[in-house]
PDB file of C-alpha atoms in Angstrom:
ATOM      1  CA  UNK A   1      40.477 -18.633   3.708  1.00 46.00           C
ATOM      2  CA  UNK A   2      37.201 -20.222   3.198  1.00 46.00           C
ATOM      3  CA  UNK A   3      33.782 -19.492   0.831  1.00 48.00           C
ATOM      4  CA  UNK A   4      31.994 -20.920   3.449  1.00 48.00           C
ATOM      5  CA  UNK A   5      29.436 -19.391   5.372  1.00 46.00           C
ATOM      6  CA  UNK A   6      27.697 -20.022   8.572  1.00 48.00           C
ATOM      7  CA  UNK A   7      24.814 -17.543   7.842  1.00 45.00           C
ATOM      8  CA  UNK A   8      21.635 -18.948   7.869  1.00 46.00           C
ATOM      9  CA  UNK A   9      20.139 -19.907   4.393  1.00 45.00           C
ATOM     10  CA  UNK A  10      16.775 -17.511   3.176  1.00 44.00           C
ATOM     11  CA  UNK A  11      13.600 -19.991   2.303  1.00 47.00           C
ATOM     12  CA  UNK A  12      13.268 -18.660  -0.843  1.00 44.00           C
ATOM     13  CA  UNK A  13      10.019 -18.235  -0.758  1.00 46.00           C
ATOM     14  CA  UNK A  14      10.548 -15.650   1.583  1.00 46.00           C
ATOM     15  CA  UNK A  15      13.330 -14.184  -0.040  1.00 41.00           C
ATOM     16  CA  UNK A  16      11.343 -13.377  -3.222  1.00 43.00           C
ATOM     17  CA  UNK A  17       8.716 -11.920  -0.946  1.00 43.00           C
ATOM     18  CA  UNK A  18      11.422  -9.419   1.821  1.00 44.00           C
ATOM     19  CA  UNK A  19      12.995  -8.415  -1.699  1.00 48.00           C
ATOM     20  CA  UNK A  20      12.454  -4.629  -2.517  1.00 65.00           C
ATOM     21  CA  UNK A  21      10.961  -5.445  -6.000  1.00 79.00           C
ATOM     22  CA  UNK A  22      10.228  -2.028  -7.498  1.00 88.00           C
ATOM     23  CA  UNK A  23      11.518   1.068  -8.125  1.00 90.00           C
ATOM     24  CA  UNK A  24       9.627   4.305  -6.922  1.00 91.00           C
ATOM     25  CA  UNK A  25       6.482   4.543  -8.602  1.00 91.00           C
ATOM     26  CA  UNK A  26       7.247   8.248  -9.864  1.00 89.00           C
ATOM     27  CA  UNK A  27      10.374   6.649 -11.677  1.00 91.00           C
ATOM     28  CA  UNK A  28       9.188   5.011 -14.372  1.00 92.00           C
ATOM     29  CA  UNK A  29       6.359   2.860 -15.542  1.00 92.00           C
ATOM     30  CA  UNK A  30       6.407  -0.471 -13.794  1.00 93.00           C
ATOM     31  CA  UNK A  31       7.113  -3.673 -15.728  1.00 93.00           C
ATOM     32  CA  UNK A  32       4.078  -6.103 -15.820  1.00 93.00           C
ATOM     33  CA  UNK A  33       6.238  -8.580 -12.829  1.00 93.00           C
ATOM     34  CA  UNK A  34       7.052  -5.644 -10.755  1.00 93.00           C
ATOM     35  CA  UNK A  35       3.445  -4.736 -10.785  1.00 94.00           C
ATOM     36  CA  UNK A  36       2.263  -8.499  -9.770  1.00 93.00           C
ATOM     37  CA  UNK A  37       4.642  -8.540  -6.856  1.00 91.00           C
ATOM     38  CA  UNK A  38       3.865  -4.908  -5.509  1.00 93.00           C
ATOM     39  CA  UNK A  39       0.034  -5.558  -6.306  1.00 94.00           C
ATOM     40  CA  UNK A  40       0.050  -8.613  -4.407  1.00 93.00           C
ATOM     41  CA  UNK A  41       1.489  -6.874  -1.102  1.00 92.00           C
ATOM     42  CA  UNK A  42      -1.031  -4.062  -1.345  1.00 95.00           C
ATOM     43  CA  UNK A  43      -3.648  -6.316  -1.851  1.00 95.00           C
ATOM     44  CA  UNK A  44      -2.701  -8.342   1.500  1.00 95.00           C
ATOM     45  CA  UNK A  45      -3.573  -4.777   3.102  1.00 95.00           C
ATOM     46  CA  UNK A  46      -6.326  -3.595   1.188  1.00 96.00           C
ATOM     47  CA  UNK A  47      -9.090  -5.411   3.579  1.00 96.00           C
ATOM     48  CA  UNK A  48     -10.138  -3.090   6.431  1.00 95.00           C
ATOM     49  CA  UNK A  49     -10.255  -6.570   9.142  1.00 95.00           C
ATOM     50  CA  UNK A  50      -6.649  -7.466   7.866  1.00 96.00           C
ATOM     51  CA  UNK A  51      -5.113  -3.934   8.350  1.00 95.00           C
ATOM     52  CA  UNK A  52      -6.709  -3.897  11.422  1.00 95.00           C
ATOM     53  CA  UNK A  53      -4.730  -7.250  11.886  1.00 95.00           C
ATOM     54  CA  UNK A  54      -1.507  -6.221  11.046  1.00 95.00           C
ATOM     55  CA  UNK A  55      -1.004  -3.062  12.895  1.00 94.00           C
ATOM     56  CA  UNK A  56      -2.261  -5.047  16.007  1.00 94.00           C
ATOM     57  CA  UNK A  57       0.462  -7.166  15.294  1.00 95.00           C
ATOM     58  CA  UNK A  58       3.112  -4.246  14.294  1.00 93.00           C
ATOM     59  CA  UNK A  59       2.121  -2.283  17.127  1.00 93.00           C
ATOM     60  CA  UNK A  60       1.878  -5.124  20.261  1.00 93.00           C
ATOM     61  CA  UNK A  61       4.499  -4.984  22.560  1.00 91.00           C
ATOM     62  CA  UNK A  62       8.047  -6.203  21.303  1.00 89.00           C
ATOM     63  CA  UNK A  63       6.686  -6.505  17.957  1.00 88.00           C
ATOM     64  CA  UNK A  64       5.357  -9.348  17.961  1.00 93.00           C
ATOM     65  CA  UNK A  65       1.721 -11.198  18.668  1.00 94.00           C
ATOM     66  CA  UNK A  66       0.013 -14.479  18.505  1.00 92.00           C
ATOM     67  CA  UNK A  67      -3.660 -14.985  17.820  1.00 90.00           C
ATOM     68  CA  UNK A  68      -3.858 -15.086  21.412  1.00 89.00           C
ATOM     69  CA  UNK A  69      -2.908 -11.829  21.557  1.00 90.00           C
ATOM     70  CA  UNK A  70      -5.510 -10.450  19.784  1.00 87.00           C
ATOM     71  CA  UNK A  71      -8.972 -10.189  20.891  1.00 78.00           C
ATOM     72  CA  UNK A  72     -10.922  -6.797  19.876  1.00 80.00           C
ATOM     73  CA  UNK A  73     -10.913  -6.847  16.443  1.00 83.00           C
ATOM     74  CA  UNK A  74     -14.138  -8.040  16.285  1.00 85.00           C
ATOM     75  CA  UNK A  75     -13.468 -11.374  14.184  1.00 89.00           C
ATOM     76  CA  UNK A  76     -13.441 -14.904  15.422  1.00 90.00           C
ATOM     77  CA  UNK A  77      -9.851 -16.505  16.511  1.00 89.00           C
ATOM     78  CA  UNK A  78      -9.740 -19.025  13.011  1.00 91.00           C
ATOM     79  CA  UNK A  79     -10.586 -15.690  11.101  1.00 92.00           C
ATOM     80  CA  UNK A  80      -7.697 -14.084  12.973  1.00 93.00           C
ATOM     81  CA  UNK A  81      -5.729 -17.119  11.926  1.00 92.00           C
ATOM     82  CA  UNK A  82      -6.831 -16.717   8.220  1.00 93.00           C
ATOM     83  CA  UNK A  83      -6.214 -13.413   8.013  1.00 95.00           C
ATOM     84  CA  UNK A  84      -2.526 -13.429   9.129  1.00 94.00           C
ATOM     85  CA  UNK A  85      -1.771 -16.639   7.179  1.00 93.00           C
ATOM     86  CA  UNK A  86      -2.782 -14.072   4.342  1.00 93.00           C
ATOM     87  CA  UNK A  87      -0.269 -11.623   5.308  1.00 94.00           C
ATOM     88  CA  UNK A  88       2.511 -14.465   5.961  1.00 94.00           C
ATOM     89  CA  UNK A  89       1.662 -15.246   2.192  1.00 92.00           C
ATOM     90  CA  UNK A  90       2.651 -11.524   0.971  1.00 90.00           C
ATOM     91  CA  UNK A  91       5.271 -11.903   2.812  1.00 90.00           C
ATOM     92  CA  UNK A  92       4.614  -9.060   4.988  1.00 93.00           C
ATOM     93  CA  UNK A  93       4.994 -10.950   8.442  1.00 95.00           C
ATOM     94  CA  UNK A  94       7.287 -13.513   9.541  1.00 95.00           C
ATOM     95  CA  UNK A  95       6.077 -16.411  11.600  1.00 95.00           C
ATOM     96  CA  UNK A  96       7.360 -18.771  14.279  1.00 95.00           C
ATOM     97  CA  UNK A  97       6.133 -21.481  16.438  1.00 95.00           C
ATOM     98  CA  UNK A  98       6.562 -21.566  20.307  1.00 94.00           C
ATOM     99  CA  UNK A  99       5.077 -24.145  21.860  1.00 94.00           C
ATOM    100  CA  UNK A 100       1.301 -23.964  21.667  1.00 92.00           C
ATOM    101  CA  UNK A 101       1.578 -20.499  19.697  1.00 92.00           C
ATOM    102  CA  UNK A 102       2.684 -19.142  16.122  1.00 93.00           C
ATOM    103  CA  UNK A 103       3.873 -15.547  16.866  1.00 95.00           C
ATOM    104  CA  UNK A 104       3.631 -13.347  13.630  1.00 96.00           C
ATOM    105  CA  UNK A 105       6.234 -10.772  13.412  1.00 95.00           C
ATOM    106  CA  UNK A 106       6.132  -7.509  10.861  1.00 92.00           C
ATOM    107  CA  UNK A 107       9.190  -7.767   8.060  1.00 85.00           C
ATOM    108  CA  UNK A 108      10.326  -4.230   8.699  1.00 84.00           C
ATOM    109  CA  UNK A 109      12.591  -4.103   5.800  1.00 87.00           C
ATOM    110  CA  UNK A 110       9.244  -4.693   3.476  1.00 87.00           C
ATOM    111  CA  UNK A 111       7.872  -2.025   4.970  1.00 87.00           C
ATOM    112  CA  UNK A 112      10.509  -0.063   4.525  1.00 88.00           C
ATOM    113  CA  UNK A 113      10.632  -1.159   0.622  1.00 88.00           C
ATOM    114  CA  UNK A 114       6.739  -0.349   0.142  1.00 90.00           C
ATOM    115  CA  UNK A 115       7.333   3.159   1.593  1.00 89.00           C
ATOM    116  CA  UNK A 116      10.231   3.785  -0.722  1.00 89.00           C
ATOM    117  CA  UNK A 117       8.110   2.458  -3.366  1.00 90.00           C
ATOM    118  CA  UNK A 118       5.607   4.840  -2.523  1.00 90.00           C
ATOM    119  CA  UNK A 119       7.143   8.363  -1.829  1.00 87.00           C
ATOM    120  CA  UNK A 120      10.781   7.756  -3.499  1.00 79.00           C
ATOM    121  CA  UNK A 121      13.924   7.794  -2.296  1.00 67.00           C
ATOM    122  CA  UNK A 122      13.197  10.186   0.665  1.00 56.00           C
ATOM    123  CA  UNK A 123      11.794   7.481   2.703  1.00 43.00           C
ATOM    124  CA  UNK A 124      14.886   5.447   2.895  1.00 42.00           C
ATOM    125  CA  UNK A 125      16.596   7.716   5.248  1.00 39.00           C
TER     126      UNK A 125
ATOM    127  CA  UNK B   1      -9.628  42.928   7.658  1.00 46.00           C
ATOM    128  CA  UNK B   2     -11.722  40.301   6.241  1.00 46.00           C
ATOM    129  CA  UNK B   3     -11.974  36.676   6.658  1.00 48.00           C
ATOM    130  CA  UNK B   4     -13.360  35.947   3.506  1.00 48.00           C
ATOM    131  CA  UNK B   5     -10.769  34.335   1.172  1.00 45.00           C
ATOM    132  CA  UNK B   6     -10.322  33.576  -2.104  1.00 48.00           C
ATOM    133  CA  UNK B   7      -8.550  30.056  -1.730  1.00 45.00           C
ATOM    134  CA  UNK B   8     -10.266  27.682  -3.754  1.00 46.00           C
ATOM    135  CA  UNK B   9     -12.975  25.224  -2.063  1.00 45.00           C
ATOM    136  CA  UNK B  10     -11.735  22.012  -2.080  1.00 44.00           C
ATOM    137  CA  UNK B  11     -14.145  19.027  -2.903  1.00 48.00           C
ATOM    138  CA  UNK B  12     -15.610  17.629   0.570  1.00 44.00           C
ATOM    139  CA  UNK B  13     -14.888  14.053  -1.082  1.00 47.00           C
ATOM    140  CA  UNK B  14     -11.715  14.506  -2.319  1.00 46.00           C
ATOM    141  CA  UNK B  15     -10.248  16.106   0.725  1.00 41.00           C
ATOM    142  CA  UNK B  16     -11.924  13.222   3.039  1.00 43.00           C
ATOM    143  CA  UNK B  17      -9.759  11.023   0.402  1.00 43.00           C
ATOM    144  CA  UNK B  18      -6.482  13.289   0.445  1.00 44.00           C
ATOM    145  CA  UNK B  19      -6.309  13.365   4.757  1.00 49.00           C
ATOM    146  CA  UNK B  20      -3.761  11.705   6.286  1.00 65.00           C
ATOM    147  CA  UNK B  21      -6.114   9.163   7.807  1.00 79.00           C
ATOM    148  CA  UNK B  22      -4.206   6.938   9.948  1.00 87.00           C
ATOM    149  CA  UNK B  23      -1.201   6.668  12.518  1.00 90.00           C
ATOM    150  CA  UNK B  24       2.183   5.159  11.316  1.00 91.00           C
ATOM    151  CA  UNK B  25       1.126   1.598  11.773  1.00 91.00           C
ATOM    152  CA  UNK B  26       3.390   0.391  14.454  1.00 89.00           C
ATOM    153  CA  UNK B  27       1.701   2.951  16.500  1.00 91.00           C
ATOM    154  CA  UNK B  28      -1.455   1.460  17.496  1.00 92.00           C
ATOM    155  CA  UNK B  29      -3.532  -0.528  16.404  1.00 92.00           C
ATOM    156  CA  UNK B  30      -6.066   1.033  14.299  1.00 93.00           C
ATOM    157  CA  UNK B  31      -9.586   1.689  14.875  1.00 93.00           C
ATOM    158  CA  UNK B  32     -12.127   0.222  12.423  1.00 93.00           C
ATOM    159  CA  UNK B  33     -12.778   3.511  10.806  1.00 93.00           C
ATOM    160  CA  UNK B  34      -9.065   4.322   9.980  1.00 93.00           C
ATOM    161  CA  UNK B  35      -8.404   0.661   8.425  1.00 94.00           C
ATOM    162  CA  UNK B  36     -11.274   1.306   6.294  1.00 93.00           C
ATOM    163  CA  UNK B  37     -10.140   4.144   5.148  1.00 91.00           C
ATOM    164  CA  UNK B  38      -6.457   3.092   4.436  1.00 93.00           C
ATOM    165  CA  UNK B  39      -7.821   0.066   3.550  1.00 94.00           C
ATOM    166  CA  UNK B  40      -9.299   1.718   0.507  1.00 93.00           C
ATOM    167  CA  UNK B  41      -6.262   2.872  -1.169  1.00 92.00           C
ATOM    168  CA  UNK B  42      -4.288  -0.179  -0.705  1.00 95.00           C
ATOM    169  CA  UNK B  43      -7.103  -1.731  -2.182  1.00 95.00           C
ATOM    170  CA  UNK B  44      -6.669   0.158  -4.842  1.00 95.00           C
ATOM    171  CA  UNK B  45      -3.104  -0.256  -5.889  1.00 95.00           C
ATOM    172  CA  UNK B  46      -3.812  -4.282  -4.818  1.00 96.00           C
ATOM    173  CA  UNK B  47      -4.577  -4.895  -8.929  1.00 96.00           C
ATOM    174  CA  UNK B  48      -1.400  -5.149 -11.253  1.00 95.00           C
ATOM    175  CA  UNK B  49      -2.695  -3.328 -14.100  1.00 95.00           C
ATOM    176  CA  UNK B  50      -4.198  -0.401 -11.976  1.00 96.00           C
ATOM    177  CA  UNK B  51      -0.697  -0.588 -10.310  1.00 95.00           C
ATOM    178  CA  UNK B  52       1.014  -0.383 -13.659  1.00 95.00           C
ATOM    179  CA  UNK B  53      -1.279   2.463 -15.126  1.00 95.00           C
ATOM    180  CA  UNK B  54      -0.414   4.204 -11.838  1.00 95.00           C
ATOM    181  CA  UNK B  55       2.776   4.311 -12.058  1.00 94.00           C
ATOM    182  CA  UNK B  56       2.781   5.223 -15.499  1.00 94.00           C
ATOM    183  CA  UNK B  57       0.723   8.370 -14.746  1.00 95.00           C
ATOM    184  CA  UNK B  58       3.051   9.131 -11.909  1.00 93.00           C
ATOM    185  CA  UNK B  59       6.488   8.857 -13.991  1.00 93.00           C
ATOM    186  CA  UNK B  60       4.991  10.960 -16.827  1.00 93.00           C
ATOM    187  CA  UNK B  61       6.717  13.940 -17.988  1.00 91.00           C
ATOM    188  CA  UNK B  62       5.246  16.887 -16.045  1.00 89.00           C
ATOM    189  CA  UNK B  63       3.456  13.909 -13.273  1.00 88.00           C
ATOM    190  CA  UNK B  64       0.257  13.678 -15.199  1.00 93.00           C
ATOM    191  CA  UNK B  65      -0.790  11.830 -18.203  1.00 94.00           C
ATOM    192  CA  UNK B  66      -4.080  11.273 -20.268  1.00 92.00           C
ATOM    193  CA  UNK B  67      -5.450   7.992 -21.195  1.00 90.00           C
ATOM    194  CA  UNK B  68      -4.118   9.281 -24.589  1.00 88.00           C
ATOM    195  CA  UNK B  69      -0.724   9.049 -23.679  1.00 90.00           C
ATOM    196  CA  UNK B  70      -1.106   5.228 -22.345  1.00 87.00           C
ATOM    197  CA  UNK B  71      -1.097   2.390 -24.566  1.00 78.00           C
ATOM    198  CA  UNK B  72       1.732   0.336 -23.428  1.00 80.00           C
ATOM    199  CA  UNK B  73       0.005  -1.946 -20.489  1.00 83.00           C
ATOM    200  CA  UNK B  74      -1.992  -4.121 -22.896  1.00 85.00           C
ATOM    201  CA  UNK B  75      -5.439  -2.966 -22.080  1.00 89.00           C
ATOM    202  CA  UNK B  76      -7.782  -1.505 -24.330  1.00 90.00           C
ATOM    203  CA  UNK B  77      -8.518   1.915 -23.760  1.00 89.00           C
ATOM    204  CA  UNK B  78     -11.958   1.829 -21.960  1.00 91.00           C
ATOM    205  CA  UNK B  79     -10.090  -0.672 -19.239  1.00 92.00           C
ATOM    206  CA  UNK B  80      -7.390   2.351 -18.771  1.00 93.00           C
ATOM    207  CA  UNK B  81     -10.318   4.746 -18.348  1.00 92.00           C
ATOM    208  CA  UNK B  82     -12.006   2.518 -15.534  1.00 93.00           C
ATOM    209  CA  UNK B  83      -8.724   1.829 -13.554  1.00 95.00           C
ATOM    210  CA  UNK B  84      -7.435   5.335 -13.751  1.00 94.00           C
ATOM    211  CA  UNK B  85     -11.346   6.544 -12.651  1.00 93.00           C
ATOM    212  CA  UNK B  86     -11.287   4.005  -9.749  1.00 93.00           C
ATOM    213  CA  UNK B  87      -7.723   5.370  -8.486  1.00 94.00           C
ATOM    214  CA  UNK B  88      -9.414   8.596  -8.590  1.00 94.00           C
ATOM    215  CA  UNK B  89     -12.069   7.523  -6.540  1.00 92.00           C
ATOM    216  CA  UNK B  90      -9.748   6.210  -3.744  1.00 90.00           C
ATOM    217  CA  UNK B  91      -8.172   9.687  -3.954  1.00 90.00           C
ATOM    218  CA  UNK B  92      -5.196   8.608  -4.963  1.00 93.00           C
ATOM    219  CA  UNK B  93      -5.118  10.424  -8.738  1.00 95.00           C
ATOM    220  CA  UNK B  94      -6.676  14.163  -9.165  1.00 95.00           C
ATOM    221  CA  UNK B  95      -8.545  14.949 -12.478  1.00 95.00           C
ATOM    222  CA  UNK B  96      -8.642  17.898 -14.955  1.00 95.00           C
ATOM    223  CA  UNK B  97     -10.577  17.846 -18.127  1.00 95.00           C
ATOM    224  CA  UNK B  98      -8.800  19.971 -20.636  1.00 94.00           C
ATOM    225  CA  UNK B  99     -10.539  19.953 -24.023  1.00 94.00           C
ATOM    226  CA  UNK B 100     -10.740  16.530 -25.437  1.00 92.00           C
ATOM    227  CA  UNK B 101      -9.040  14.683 -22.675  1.00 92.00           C
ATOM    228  CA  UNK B 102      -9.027  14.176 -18.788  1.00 93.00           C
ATOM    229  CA  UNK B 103      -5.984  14.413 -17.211  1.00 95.00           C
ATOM    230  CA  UNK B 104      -4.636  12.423 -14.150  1.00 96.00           C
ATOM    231  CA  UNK B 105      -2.052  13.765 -12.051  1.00 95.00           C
ATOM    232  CA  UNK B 106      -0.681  11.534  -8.259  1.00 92.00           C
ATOM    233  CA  UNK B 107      -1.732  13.348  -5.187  1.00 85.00           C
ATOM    234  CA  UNK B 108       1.727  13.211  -3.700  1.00 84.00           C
ATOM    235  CA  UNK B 109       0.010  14.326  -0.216  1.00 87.00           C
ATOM    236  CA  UNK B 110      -1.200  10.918  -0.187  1.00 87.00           C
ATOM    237  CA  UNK B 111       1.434   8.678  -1.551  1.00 87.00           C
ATOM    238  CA  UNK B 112       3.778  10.736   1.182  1.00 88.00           C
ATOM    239  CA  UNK B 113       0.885   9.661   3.704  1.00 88.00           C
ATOM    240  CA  UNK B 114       0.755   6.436   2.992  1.00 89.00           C
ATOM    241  CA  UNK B 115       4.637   6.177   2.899  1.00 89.00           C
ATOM    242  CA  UNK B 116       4.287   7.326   6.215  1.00 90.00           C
ATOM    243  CA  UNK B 117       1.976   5.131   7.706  1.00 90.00           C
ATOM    244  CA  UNK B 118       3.781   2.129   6.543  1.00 90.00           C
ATOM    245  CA  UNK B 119       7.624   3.182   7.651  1.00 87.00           C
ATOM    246  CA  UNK B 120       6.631   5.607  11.137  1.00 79.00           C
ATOM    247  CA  UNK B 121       7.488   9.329  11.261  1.00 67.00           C
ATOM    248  CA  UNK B 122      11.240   9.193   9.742  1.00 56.00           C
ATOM    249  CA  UNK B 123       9.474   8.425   6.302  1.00 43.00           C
ATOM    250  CA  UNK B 124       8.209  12.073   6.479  1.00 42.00           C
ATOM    251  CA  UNK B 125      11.931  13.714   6.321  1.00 39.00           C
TER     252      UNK B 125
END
């Protein structure tokens, strides 16, 4: 029997980011880290063009998009850019290059965390 | 029969705040007006010590709390009165004043709106 894995090893980066990091707010007071970490994903949404953004890109057909995808928002293709580089950052969508493209993905489970975080346990089922 | 009734008349701008405002978003992509609007409150809970004092108020014995009963965040009183008057503001905390102090008690329509929004319809279960 072996210890070793074939499973694909996390960037860490992004594993700090996917992690649930808080408990529900109604819980108890949040410690001064798990505020920075929640505050910083909240803040990725809290810009009207950016939420606009993101659910373009959660909602577009097989849950994905690339900037070429997305057209009538209203903002110029390198804003477009900006703005989900921003949200890669928070770690609230995944990216990956196909040739000429990036396609941004939504991390459901982060979702799922910041809705937990928001209305309690409830929201997991 | 009458059709008067003697509920009590909400505020025009704190019910505009409270409304669900915005599909779940892997829905659709949202319209300008509706990212504003959830924009807001993110926006709001997008600052670590406004997330912090938040979550204090909301894991309070009884689900409200006074700037009296905060002093463990590190700011100095006035700050706690501006961030808990700007969560107000985004309709995310409801005010009373009861003799000396104002208390601030969650909206839990809202967090359970904006839990919904983020994780789709199962969130509202």
């Amino acid at each position: 029997m072996s210890n070793t894995k074939a499973l694909p090893v996390p960037d860490p980066a992004d594993a700090r980011a996917v992690a649930p990091c808080c408990p529900p707010l109604t819980e108890r007071p949040f410690t001064a880290e798990e505020a920075e970490t929640a505050a910083r994903m909240f803040k990725a949404l809290g810009d009207p063009v950016r939420l606009r953004l993101f659910s373009a890109v959660a909602s577009h057909e097989g849950g994905e998009a690339c900037v070429c995808d997305i057209s009538d928002v209203g903002v110029s293709q390198p804003t477009v850019s900006h703005h989900l580089k921003k949200l890669k950052e928070a770690g609230l969508l995944a990216s990956e290059r196909r040739g000429t493209w990036v396609y941004y993905r939504v991390e459901p489970s982060v979702l799922a965390a910041m809705g937990k975080l928001l209305t309690g346990p409830s929201a997991a089922a």
